[in-house]
XYZ file of C-alpha atoms in Angstrom:
109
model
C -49.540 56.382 53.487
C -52.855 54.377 53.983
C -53.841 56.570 57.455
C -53.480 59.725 55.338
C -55.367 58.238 52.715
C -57.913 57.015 55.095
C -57.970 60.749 56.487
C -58.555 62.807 53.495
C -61.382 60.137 52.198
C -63.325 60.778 56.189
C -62.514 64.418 55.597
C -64.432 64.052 52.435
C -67.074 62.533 54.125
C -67.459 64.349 56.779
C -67.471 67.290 54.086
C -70.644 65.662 52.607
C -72.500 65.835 55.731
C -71.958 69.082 56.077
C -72.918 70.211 52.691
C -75.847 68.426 53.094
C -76.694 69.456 56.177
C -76.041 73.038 55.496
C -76.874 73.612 51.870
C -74.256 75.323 51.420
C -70.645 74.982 49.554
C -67.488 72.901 50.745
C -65.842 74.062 53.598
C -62.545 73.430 52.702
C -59.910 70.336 52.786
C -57.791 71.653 55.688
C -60.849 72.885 58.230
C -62.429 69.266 57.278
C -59.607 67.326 58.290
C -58.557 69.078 61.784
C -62.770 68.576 62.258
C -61.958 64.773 61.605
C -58.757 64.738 63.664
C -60.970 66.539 66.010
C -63.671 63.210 66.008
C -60.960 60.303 65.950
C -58.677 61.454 67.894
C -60.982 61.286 71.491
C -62.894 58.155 69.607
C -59.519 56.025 69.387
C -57.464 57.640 72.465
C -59.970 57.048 74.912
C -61.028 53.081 74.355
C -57.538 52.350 74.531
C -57.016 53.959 78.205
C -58.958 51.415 79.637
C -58.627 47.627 79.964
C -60.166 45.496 77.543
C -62.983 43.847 79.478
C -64.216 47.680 79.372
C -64.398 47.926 75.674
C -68.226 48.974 75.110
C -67.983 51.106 77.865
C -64.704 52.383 75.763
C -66.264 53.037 72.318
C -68.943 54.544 74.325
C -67.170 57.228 76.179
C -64.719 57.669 73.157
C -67.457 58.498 70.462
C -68.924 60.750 72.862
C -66.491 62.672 73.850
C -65.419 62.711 69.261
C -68.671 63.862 68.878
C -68.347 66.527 71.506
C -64.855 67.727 70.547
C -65.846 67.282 66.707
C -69.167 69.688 67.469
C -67.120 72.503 68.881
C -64.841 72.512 66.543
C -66.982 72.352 63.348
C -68.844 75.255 64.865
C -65.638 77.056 64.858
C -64.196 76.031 61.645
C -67.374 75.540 59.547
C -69.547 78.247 60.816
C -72.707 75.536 62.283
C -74.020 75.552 65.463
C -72.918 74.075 68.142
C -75.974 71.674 67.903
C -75.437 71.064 64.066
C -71.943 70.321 64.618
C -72.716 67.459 67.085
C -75.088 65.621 64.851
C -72.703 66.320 61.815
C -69.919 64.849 64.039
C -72.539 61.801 65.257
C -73.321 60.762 61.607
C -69.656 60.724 60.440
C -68.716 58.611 63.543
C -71.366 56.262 62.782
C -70.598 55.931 58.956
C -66.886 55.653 59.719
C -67.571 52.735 62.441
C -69.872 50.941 59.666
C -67.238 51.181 56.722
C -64.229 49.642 59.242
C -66.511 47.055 60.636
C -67.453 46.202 56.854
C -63.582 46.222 55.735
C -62.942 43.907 58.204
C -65.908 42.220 57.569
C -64.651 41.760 54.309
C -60.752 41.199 54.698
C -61.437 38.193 57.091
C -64.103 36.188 54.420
């Protein structure tokens, strides 16, 4: 139950950034989460392909190649270009990285 949760509140945020970014009106819950899937999926598959001693190079590759896959398909689903979509993807990546790091941050203290 807590992934889906977790799913639906990055949907919502990546739904922000696009509203924002766009000026425009909500996309829609189900285009916003395959657009998420889209990000996490390549950021979390990737890093865990290769051994552990490789882990920045890991995150690295893997939240390129979200942002990538995220950018095509929120220029497919959400009508932005191609360009848009990549920095919409880049931001969301970025914010989700900063609110695990601080909820682990804050479950270990």
């Amino acid at each position: 139950m807590l992934p889906l949760l977790a799913l639906v509140v990055g949907a919502g945020l990546l739904g922000f950034i696009i509203v924002i970014m766009d000026d425009g009106e909500f996309p829609g819950w189900f285009r916003l989460i395959l657009c998420a899937l889209a990000a996490l999926i390549p950021a979390a598959a990737i890093p865990s392909m290769l051994p552990p001693q490789d882990a920045v190079v890991g995150v690295s590759a893997g939240t390129g190649a979200g942002v990538v896959v995220s950018g095509f398909a929120i220029s497919a689903l959400c009508g932005m270009t191609f360009k848009r979509g990549c920095i919409a993807a880049g931001i969301y990546l970025f914010l989700q990285m900063a609110l695990m790091g601080g909820a682990q941050f804050l479950m270990q203290s």
